[in-house]
Amino acid sequence: MPLPPNFLDELRARTPLPPLIGRKVKLARNGRQWKGCCPFHNEKTPSFYVYDDHYHCFGCGQHGDAIGFTMGTEGLAFREAVERLAHEAGLEVPKESPRQAAREAKARTLHDVLAAAAEHMARQLRAPEGREGLDYLRRRGLTDETIERFGLGWSGAGRGALSAALKPLDIEPRQLAEAGLVKPVEGRDGAYNDFFYNRVMFPIRDRRGRIVSFGGRILGDGQPKYLNGPETDVFAKRRTLYGLDLAREAVFRGKAELIVAEGYMDVIALHQAGFEGAVAPLGTALTQEQMEEIWKVTPAPILCLDADAAGMRAAARSAEMVLPLLGTERTLHFATVEGGKDPDELIRAKGPAAFKAVLDARKPLSTALYDLMADGRPLGTPEGRAAFRNDLVAAAGQIPDKSLAAEYRSALLDRFFQSTRRPREARPAGGSFSAASSSRGSRQPFRPPVRLPPRQAPEQEATRKEQARCLLAITLAHPWLLNEVEEAFALLDLPHGHPAALQAALLAWHAGVALTEASDGGAGSLDSADLVSHLQKTGLEEARGWVIRATGLPREAGPDAQPGEALAGWWHFFGFLRGEGALVEDLEEARRELEAGNTAAQARVVSLSRTLLAYRSGETGLEDGAEGASA
């Protein structure tokens, strides 16, 4: 008696595989998965891997889910295994309703009808009337073995030909209509026309290998060139990927990486060339449902699109679509076929090695996202740069994992500052800070390094908030510092609440000053009074009051602090907020600048060195303000 698919999905979701399998197999962590010796055959070297939703033995080929494992190791029938797992998961096995039984029977019938249609179309391809289609596939470089493996066929001339061919199998036109293979003739009761005619046919299978629909390519100049079957009880275009059944097995066996291409022929050509992890959406943009299916197979698939305008638009849509779905264990890479070719054309022209080079040049999502968002943007004006920076921050903000969102924000802003930086005059020798050297035209900008993953700070959140308060107090008292430290300040992931709100307000205010400077042709005002007025207008007076309350502030936050002291104190607290790994990179970058002749980096080297030493000795930077940093 069949069970509802949604119940079985819920049962699998409530039955974590590592604990279940760990009862019988000694498992050890191996990256994202677990491994151990296979319980289904004798082995001394572990080749049995356990993933989130399945297990696989690379030695004997055993593969399955929680239900299959219980059946195989306990000798139970399917229903018995389900009942045992359901009892442990606290689920009640549903009794089959007449409606559910009818739905399951109908689904089985549709799969049978589609399979019979696929067999007929495959025969038609080898018949005289399908010769044109067979010649087309061979011209595209497909071997007979590949044609057979993918079940390619020929639809025939239409006008009821499919109904007539399948009538001896007792398949009625009504069933063909339910399967999406024929459609009623308007105004003629009981009359049907074939949905596909004069097309090369591509059977579409679900992840279990069952045919759920077809795609057809017309030969000649007709439109549409590619046509997919309509939605049915067994086919939903948004959730289906062409080639997933074959690609899934290849990826699980470690034979291939999962590649998302654009169309049927790309997938088939890639499989034939040895890239057996290729799949494709069905003539539409990649959907969230399809990405969820892909991530069940691999955490880091490769999206491979053409380098033409349509391909770049599709890549941009895909990058934007996946951001709200990202996590630390699921991402996306981008590979681009240049020269106006698709993977099929590239392989036929230059062979598999050329496509392998394309895969080797893949870009991580963070890099590809920046490139796609920067394409065509007017970055030659302050307004254009400010709008682009806001869009980058907004894109990172779509990522639900806060830590990952912060890393994306930093990576995107790093590239923004590097790519939009304008040449500046070198700072005068001596390294001392003066009113003249604080102008925007003479400062040497901080070059943000490649960030290392931040170390978890040993201090509690209250300590980190107090460090942020000290840094913000110095900045509020000496807003001219933003000319010197803006790019470094933007890298910090300050605590939520007042610190993060003030950071955003200060960066926005400083950007506004830059716009005024550019439009007026003079120096914008970085006066404390102007900043206070801005914070009052933006509703951040309470946040400012939290910062400047007298308790515990370093002397560098006072109005009488010398410029050099204020700058050193700022870098002191910056170092503690960055964390050890990133702080080491900052220090190395400052040393490289100093060795290159930038004497202005000397103060930063001294300050960051002392901060790193204090950080490693367990200090928080709050023991005696920033005196140690500026002594």
XYZ file of C-alpha atoms in Angstrom:
631
model
C 0.000 0.000 0.000
C 1.708 3.276 -1.084
C 2.367 6.000 1.465
C 2.027 9.744 0.775
C 5.314 11.248 -0.461
C 5.002 14.173 1.967
C 4.859 11.749 4.889
C 7.955 9.912 3.689
C 9.766 13.231 3.228
C 8.836 14.226 6.787
C 10.018 10.861 8.099
C 13.387 11.233 6.376
C 13.737 14.802 7.653
C 13.077 13.636 11.228
C 15.545 10.771 10.998
C 19.125 12.116 11.002
C 21.292 9.578 9.243
C 24.559 9.773 11.242
C 22.932 8.756 14.568
C 20.857 6.048 12.878
C 23.762 4.521 10.984
C 26.104 5.105 13.912
C 24.249 2.387 15.825
C 25.764 -0.206 13.502
C 28.794 1.525 11.968
C 31.617 3.347 13.714
C 31.613 6.711 11.969
C 34.215 9.464 11.934
C 33.848 13.054 10.750
C 35.191 13.726 7.257
C 34.503 17.369 6.406
C 30.763 17.892 5.975
C 30.021 14.173 5.983
C 30.857 11.037 7.982
C 32.691 7.907 6.898
C 33.206 4.371 8.127
C 33.536 0.764 6.996
C 30.611 -0.424 4.903
C 28.147 -2.717 6.718
C 27.108 -4.312 3.422
C 30.481 -5.821 2.464
C 33.709 -6.694 4.231
C 36.323 -3.959 3.992
C 39.246 -2.722 6.057
C 39.599 0.738 4.512
C 36.529 2.975 4.992
C 34.672 3.709 1.769
C 31.170 4.150 3.233
C 30.080 7.805 3.380
C 27.078 9.245 5.218
C 25.610 12.572 4.062
C 22.668 14.615 5.328
C 20.038 12.773 3.291
C 21.696 9.604 1.983
C 24.564 7.149 2.342
C 26.828 5.758 -0.359
C 29.538 3.103 -0.445
C 32.203 3.732 -3.054
C 33.355 0.148 -2.676
C 30.245 -1.912 -3.343
C 27.905 0.798 -4.657
C 25.245 0.467 -1.945
C 23.222 3.674 -1.805
C 20.061 4.803 -0.047
C 18.321 6.755 2.696
C 17.208 6.000 6.257
C 14.471 3.646 5.081
C 16.801 1.741 2.761
C 19.454 1.386 5.472
C 16.935 -0.008 7.948
C 15.618 -2.454 5.361
C 19.134 -3.582 4.396
C 20.555 -4.027 7.881
C 17.435 -5.301 9.666
C 16.016 -7.477 6.886
C 12.695 -5.652 7.031
C 10.142 -5.003 4.325
C 9.540 -1.424 3.260
C 6.380 -0.966 5.341
C 8.001 -2.539 8.390
C 11.043 -0.261 8.125
C 8.819 2.806 7.774
C 6.739 1.835 10.817
C 9.853 1.308 12.973
C 11.392 4.660 11.981
C 8.059 6.462 12.346
C 7.683 5.109 15.897
C 11.150 6.442 16.804
C 10.420 9.794 15.175
C 7.064 10.184 16.895
C 5.069 10.032 13.670
C 1.923 8.093 12.961
C 1.934 6.137 9.724
C -1.072 7.433 7.769
C -3.710 5.104 6.598
C -4.268 5.248 2.893
C -7.379 7.148 1.878
C -9.282 6.279 -1.286
C -8.335 9.693 -2.664
C -4.640 9.139 -1.960
C -4.756 5.671 -3.461
C -6.336 7.084 -6.605
C -3.687 9.812 -6.822
C -0.832 7.321 -6.448
C -2.364 4.996 -9.014
C -2.785 7.896 -11.421
C 0.873 8.931 -10.968
C 2.002 5.374 -11.693
C -0.200 5.316 -14.750
C 1.231 8.608 -16.034
C 4.804 7.375 -15.575
C 3.905 4.204 -17.513
C 2.269 6.220 -20.291
C 5.289 8.525 -20.582
C 7.687 5.572 -20.637
C 5.686 3.938 -23.438
C 5.715 7.193 -25.386
C 9.496 7.482 -24.938
C 10.026 3.973 -26.309
C 7.861 4.767 -29.336
C 9.738 8.040 -30.028
C 13.110 6.301 -29.747
C 11.975 3.784 -32.382
C 10.713 6.609 -34.584
C 14.146 8.251 -34.517
C 15.606 5.134 -36.163
C 12.745 4.820 -38.630
C 12.805 6.478 -42.077
C 10.583 9.358 -40.949
C 12.984 10.192 -38.124
C 16.059 10.219 -40.328
C 16.204 14.028 -40.355
C 16.331 14.103 -36.551
C 18.972 11.374 -36.332
C 21.151 13.176 -38.868
C 20.818 16.387 -36.857
C 21.967 14.701 -33.643
C 24.939 13.100 -35.380
C 25.909 16.446 -36.922
C 25.955 17.787 -33.379
C 28.578 15.188 -32.565
C 26.472 12.738 -30.554
C 27.347 9.069 -30.669
C 24.762 6.293 -30.918
C 25.625 5.301 -27.353
C 24.858 8.810 -26.082
C 21.628 8.996 -28.068
C 20.492 5.725 -26.522
C 21.631 6.669 -23.008
C 19.510 9.818 -23.010
C 16.602 8.115 -24.773
C 16.434 10.695 -27.561
C 13.644 10.251 -30.082
C 11.492 11.726 -32.825
C 7.935 12.942 -32.274
C 6.498 12.090 -35.665
C 4.258 14.221 -37.854
C 1.500 14.795 -35.288
C -2.220 14.808 -36.132
C -3.004 11.907 -33.817
C -0.023 9.751 -34.757
C 1.009 9.181 -31.129
C -2.496 8.152 -30.049
C -2.675 5.688 -32.899
C 0.756 4.234 -32.109
C -0.029 3.657 -28.428
C -3.610 2.427 -28.872
C -2.506 -1.258 -29.044
C -1.129 -0.787 -25.501
C -4.633 0.214 -24.315
C -3.442 3.773 -23.683
C -6.321 6.154 -24.231
C -6.076 9.736 -25.576
C -7.408 10.949 -22.210
C -4.352 9.446 -20.490
C -2.029 11.001 -23.069
C -3.652 14.375 -22.372
C -3.133 13.953 -18.618
C 0.539 13.182 -19.339
C 0.910 16.353 -21.423
C 1.442 14.528 -24.716
C -1.723 15.543 -26.582
C -4.162 18.425 -26.327
C -7.897 18.646 -27.120
C -8.958 20.073 -30.479
C -11.069 23.149 -29.848
C -14.695 22.665 -30.853
C -14.363 18.898 -31.459
C -15.315 16.742 -28.475
C -13.089 13.735 -28.008
C -10.584 14.864 -30.650
C -6.930 15.394 -29.758
C -3.811 16.629 -31.551
C -0.261 15.714 -30.603
C 1.462 18.324 -28.427
C 4.799 17.645 -30.163
C 5.313 17.079 -33.886
C 8.311 17.161 -36.213
C 10.685 17.591 -33.280
C 13.727 15.841 -31.854
C 12.554 14.653 -28.447
C 14.366 14.781 -25.088
C 12.779 12.728 -22.281
C 12.815 14.641 -18.970
C 13.329 12.507 -15.857
C 12.974 13.223 -12.155
C 15.776 12.603 -9.653
C 14.684 8.943 -9.404
C 15.002 8.437 -13.170
C 11.284 8.292 -13.963
C 10.121 10.084 -17.121
C 7.891 13.020 -16.164
C 7.710 14.986 -19.431
C 9.474 15.775 -22.713
C 11.237 18.612 -24.403
C 11.267 18.941 -28.169
C 13.509 20.813 -30.626
C 12.102 21.757 -33.990
C 14.320 21.439 -37.052
C 14.328 24.388 -39.384
C 13.036 27.893 -38.758
C 9.879 27.196 -36.767
C 9.147 28.716 -33.366
C 9.516 28.064 -30.555
C 12.812 26.302 -31.198
C 12.553 24.355 -27.914
C 9.228 23.366 -26.397
C 8.630 21.715 -23.014
C 5.586 19.703 -22.072
C 2.879 21.374 -19.941
C 2.632 21.094 -16.150
C 0.990 17.839 -15.042
C 0.464 15.841 -11.874
C 4.002 14.456 -12.223
C 5.821 17.413 -13.831
C 6.573 20.835 -12.337
C 9.014 22.856 -14.419
C 10.241 24.982 -11.466
C 11.371 21.921 -9.516
C 12.811 19.825 -12.339
C 16.340 19.780 -13.772
C 17.290 18.028 -16.984
C 19.892 15.313 -16.403
C 19.702 15.370 -12.586
C 19.174 11.618 -12.289
C 22.462 10.883 -14.091
C 24.402 13.804 -12.613
C 23.379 12.946 -9.068
C 24.893 9.489 -9.298
C 28.108 10.766 -10.918
C 28.604 13.381 -8.209
C 27.871 10.929 -5.403
C 30.460 8.539 -6.815
C 33.047 11.316 -6.939
C 33.325 11.109 -10.738
C 32.212 14.661 -11.490
C 31.381 18.119 -10.221
C 27.837 19.365 -10.590
C 27.635 21.871 -13.469
C 24.509 23.874 -14.286
C 24.451 24.542 -18.042
C 21.829 26.290 -20.177
C 20.108 23.617 -22.277
C 19.553 20.026 -23.311
C 22.377 19.824 -25.853
C 24.892 21.378 -23.465
C 24.060 18.749 -20.847
C 24.277 15.855 -23.310
C 27.532 17.093 -24.868
C 29.094 17.581 -21.434
C 28.139 14.068 -20.314
C 29.551 12.599 -23.525
C 32.815 14.526 -22.984
C 33.205 13.122 -19.466
C 31.591 15.934 -17.424
C 28.830 13.697 -16.105
C 27.629 16.091 -13.415
C 25.909 18.450 -15.889
C 22.265 19.511 -15.460
C 20.122 22.323 -16.896
C 16.917 24.197 -16.046
C 14.144 23.761 -18.556
C 14.433 26.827 -20.744
C 13.806 29.245 -17.869
C 15.912 31.079 -15.316
C 17.229 28.975 -12.456
C 14.650 28.855 -9.645
C 14.943 28.609 -5.878
C 13.302 25.179 -5.976
C 15.894 23.964 -8.480
C 18.743 25.345 -6.336
C 17.385 23.425 -3.348
C 17.468 20.250 -5.440
C 21.027 21.018 -6.555
C 22.261 21.662 -3.008
C 20.940 18.268 -1.964
C 23.603 16.849 -4.274
C 26.544 19.200 -3.656
C 27.227 22.293 -1.536
C 29.159 24.174 -4.249
C 27.761 23.677 -7.786
C 29.164 25.534 -10.797
C 26.871 27.695 -12.903
C 28.258 27.723 -16.455
C 26.680 30.249 -18.802
C 27.529 31.828 -22.129
C 29.418 35.136 -22.096
C 26.836 36.855 -24.325
C 24.382 39.453 -23.040
C 21.630 36.897 -22.388
C 24.022 34.676 -20.465
C 25.217 37.561 -18.315
C 21.649 38.596 -17.547
C 20.859 35.023 -16.518
C 23.968 34.936 -14.330
C 22.982 38.202 -12.641
C 19.459 36.903 -11.958
C 20.851 33.680 -10.539
C 23.328 35.488 -8.278
C 20.579 37.715 -6.924
C 18.212 34.764 -6.513
C 20.566 32.633 -4.399
C 21.597 35.324 -1.885
C 18.630 34.758 0.496
C 19.331 31.002 0.329
C 23.061 31.040 1.108
C 24.626 29.466 4.176
C 28.104 28.559 5.321
C 27.714 25.123 3.715
C 25.924 26.047 0.490
C 27.205 28.424 -2.165
C 27.607 28.747 -5.931
C 30.509 29.225 -8.348
C 30.395 30.845 -11.780
C 32.245 29.765 -14.925
C 31.979 31.604 -18.238
C 32.530 30.313 -21.775
C 34.032 33.215 -23.718
C 33.943 33.908 -27.432
C 30.188 33.624 -27.918
C 30.275 29.819 -27.631
C 28.263 27.499 -25.411
C 29.819 24.390 -23.796
C 28.613 22.156 -26.642
C 30.283 24.353 -29.296
C 33.471 24.749 -27.266
C 33.900 21.003 -26.793
C 33.267 20.263 -30.474
C 35.738 22.978 -31.523
C 38.555 22.495 -29.002
C 37.844 19.328 -27.038
C 37.177 18.538 -23.360
C 40.451 20.131 -22.199
C 39.196 23.560 -23.256
C 36.082 23.180 -21.132
C 38.152 21.888 -18.214
C 40.089 25.170 -18.394
C 36.773 27.040 -18.137
C 35.901 25.126 -14.965
C 39.358 25.731 -13.497
C 38.844 29.480 -13.985
C 35.569 29.521 -12.049
C 34.844 32.439 -9.736
C 33.363 32.222 -6.236
C 29.986 33.855 -5.815
C 31.363 36.912 -3.994
C 33.709 37.724 -6.888
C 31.157 37.021 -9.613
C 28.487 39.019 -7.778
C 30.683 42.122 -7.711
C 31.586 41.774 -11.400
C 27.949 41.329 -12.415
C 26.747 44.269 -10.305
C 29.566 46.531 -11.554
C 28.868 45.816 -15.215
C 27.649 48.990 -16.914
C 27.565 51.042 -13.698
C 28.572 54.746 -13.945
C 31.447 54.635 -11.454
C 33.103 57.783 -12.777
C 31.017 60.091 -10.585
C 30.661 60.343 -6.795
C 26.919 59.773 -7.135
C 27.458 56.620 -9.167
C 30.011 55.243 -6.739
C 27.832 56.003 -3.715
C 24.820 54.303 -5.326
C 26.909 51.270 -6.245
C 28.327 50.981 -2.736
C 24.816 51.122 -1.276
C 23.722 48.365 -3.666
C 26.672 46.179 -2.621
C 25.796 46.565 1.050
C 22.137 45.828 0.284
C 23.082 42.675 -1.637
C 25.137 41.354 1.285
C 22.242 42.182 3.599
C 20.012 39.662 1.799
C 22.081 36.772 3.202
C 20.260 35.395 6.270
C 23.370 34.170 8.124
C 24.668 37.308 9.871
C 28.284 36.179 10.002
C 28.281 35.222 6.333
C 26.528 38.477 5.431
C 29.252 40.424 7.249
C 31.982 38.545 5.363
C 30.290 39.222 2.021
C 29.881 42.886 2.905
C 33.571 43.164 3.733
C 34.657 41.294 0.585
C 32.457 43.430 -1.661
C 33.543 46.693 -0.052
C 37.200 45.639 -0.203
C 36.912 45.341 -3.966
C 34.885 48.536 -4.193
C 37.546 50.596 -2.444
C 40.349 48.985 -4.428
C 38.677 49.481 -7.794
C 37.346 53.013 -7.232
C 40.371 54.444 -5.431
C 41.774 57.526 -7.117
C 45.529 58.287 -7.151
C 46.609 60.419 -4.188
C 49.728 62.430 -3.515
C 52.250 60.848 -1.183
C 52.307 62.102 2.422
C 55.294 64.337 3.313
C 58.212 62.570 4.945
C 58.281 62.354 8.722
C 55.011 60.567 9.349
C 53.622 63.222 11.692
C 50.009 64.260 11.387
C 49.263 67.934 10.796
C 46.280 70.000 9.786
C 47.693 70.295 6.274
C 48.217 66.566 5.880
C 44.666 65.805 6.942
C 43.178 67.113 3.701
C 41.582 64.547 1.391
C 43.987 65.285 -1.414
C 47.170 64.499 0.501
C 46.369 61.443 2.592
C 47.699 57.988 1.808
C 44.665 55.651 1.926
C 44.518 52.505 4.003
C 44.564 49.488 1.708
C 42.258 46.833 3.127
C 43.943 43.426 3.114
C 42.426 40.102 2.186
C 40.457 39.175 5.298
C 41.121 36.005 7.225
C 38.170 34.418 9.004
C 37.792 36.340 12.285
C 38.750 34.596 15.475
C 36.069 34.286 18.092
C 36.933 36.990 20.632
C 37.365 35.667 24.169
C 35.681 38.765 25.627
C 31.961 38.906 26.175
C 29.726 41.006 23.974
C 29.749 43.773 26.577
C 33.520 44.115 26.218
C 33.281 44.325 22.444
C 30.565 46.974 22.726
C 32.785 49.020 25.028
C 35.678 48.757 22.557
C 33.338 49.981 19.821
C 32.200 52.837 22.068
C 35.803 53.983 22.576
C 36.537 53.876 18.838
C 33.324 55.774 18.030
C 34.052 58.346 20.738
C 37.450 59.096 19.190
C 35.815 59.366 15.757
C 33.056 61.692 16.985
C 35.575 63.942 18.732
C 37.887 64.044 15.705
C 35.766 63.475 12.572
C 38.678 64.482 10.326
C 39.958 60.969 11.086
C 37.460 59.626 8.566
C 39.670 60.996 5.781
C 42.392 58.698 7.079
C 40.462 55.613 8.179
C 37.202 55.502 6.183
C 37.967 52.313 4.282
C 39.229 50.500 7.385
C 36.206 51.717 9.369
C 33.851 50.266 6.732
C 35.421 46.811 7.198
C 34.446 46.536 10.858
C 31.464 44.422 11.848
C 30.366 46.426 14.893
C 27.786 45.104 17.373
C 24.124 45.657 16.544
C 22.296 48.607 18.046
C 23.949 51.964 18.679
C 27.443 50.930 17.399
C 26.265 49.638 13.996
C 23.805 52.528 13.562
C 26.466 55.148 14.258
C 28.950 53.419 11.963
C 26.483 53.553 9.080
C 25.600 57.185 9.843
C 29.248 58.278 10.007
C 30.088 56.592 6.697
C 27.024 58.127 5.030
C 27.847 61.589 6.431
C 31.444 61.334 5.240
C 30.256 60.252 1.761
C 27.980 63.330 1.714
C 30.905 65.565 2.564
C 32.803 63.998 -0.343
C 29.902 64.742 -2.695
C 29.844 68.368 -1.523
C 33.567 68.594 -2.100
C 33.218 67.216 -5.621
C 30.309 69.460 -6.606
C 31.653 72.680 -5.037
C 35.240 72.132 -6.058
C 36.433 72.768 -2.503
C 36.952 70.952 0.756
C 33.869 69.613 2.479
C 33.392 70.353 6.178
C 34.495 67.685 8.649
C 33.594 69.801 11.651
C 32.357 68.230 14.907
C 29.443 70.655 15.125
C 28.268 69.698 11.634
C 28.475 66.038 12.585
C 26.457 66.583 15.757
C 23.807 68.410 13.743
C 23.680 65.521 11.250
C 23.208 62.953 14.020
C 20.412 64.980 15.552
C 18.608 65.213 12.211
C 18.902 61.462 11.656
C 17.529 60.568 15.098
C 20.813 59.307 16.541
C 21.200 61.768 19.401
C 20.509 58.961 21.897
C 23.212 56.809 20.285
C 25.648 59.732 20.447
C 24.792 60.205 24.126
C 25.580 56.522 24.760
C 29.012 57.010 23.211
C 30.130 60.227 24.853
C 29.066 59.531 28.417
C 32.108 60.236 30.560
C 32.683 56.813 32.113
C 35.659 54.876 30.778
C 36.537 56.895 27.671
C 40.195 57.074 26.584
C 41.942 60.435 26.685
C 42.229 60.330 22.869
C 38.469 60.952 22.794
C 38.948 64.362 24.400
C 38.952 67.562 22.354
C 42.499 68.401 23.478
C 44.105 65.214 22.108
C 46.825 65.829 19.556
C 46.164 64.562 16.004
C 48.884 61.914 16.223
C 47.510 60.656 19.551
C 43.941 60.479 18.228
C 45.022 58.538 15.150
C 47.100 56.059 17.197
C 44.234 55.587 19.651
C 41.803 54.933 16.814
C 44.038 52.194 15.345
C 44.467 50.732 18.836
C 40.740 50.005 19.210
C 40.386 49.106 15.550
C 42.855 46.268 16.103
C 40.895 44.781 18.990
C 37.651 44.948 17.025
C 39.188 43.345 13.928
C 40.397 40.190 15.687
C 43.772 38.505 15.612
C 43.719 36.947 12.120
C 42.652 40.114 10.317
C 44.907 42.224 12.558
C 47.957 40.209 11.446
C 47.029 40.878 7.816
C 46.541 44.596 8.528
C 49.972 44.768 10.129
C 51.639 42.959 7.230
C 50.000 45.336 4.759
C 51.152 48.381 6.744
C 54.701 47.020 6.829
C 54.648 46.507 3.066
C 53.574 50.130 2.608
C 56.348 51.303 4.919
C 58.942 49.263 3.020
C 57.644 50.779 -0.226
C 58.534 54.239 1.068
C 55.229 55.369 2.536
C 56.451 56.898 5.806
C 52.858 57.624 6.809
C 52.438 53.900 7.479
C 54.991 54.010 10.298
C 52.483 55.188 12.898
C 50.100 52.441 11.854
C 52.816 49.766 12.097
C 53.700 50.888 15.623
C 50.083 51.077 16.751
C 49.011 47.750 15.230
C 52.135 45.980 16.563
C 51.405 47.107 20.112
C 47.741 46.232 19.751
C 48.562 42.744 18.461
C 50.927 42.164 21.393
C 48.271 43.325 23.847
C 45.627 41.184 22.123
C 47.779 38.051 22.407
C 48.532 38.736 26.049
C 44.822 38.634 26.852
C 44.202 42.363 27.228
C 41.016 43.995 25.990
C 42.343 47.487 25.240
C 40.088 48.904 27.946
C 42.430 48.539 30.918
C 43.776 52.077 30.683
C 42.146 53.506 27.557
C 44.451 53.885 24.621
C 47.410 55.285 26.480
C 49.593 52.322 25.726
C 48.935 52.683 22.038
C 49.962 56.276 21.829
C 52.816 56.387 24.318
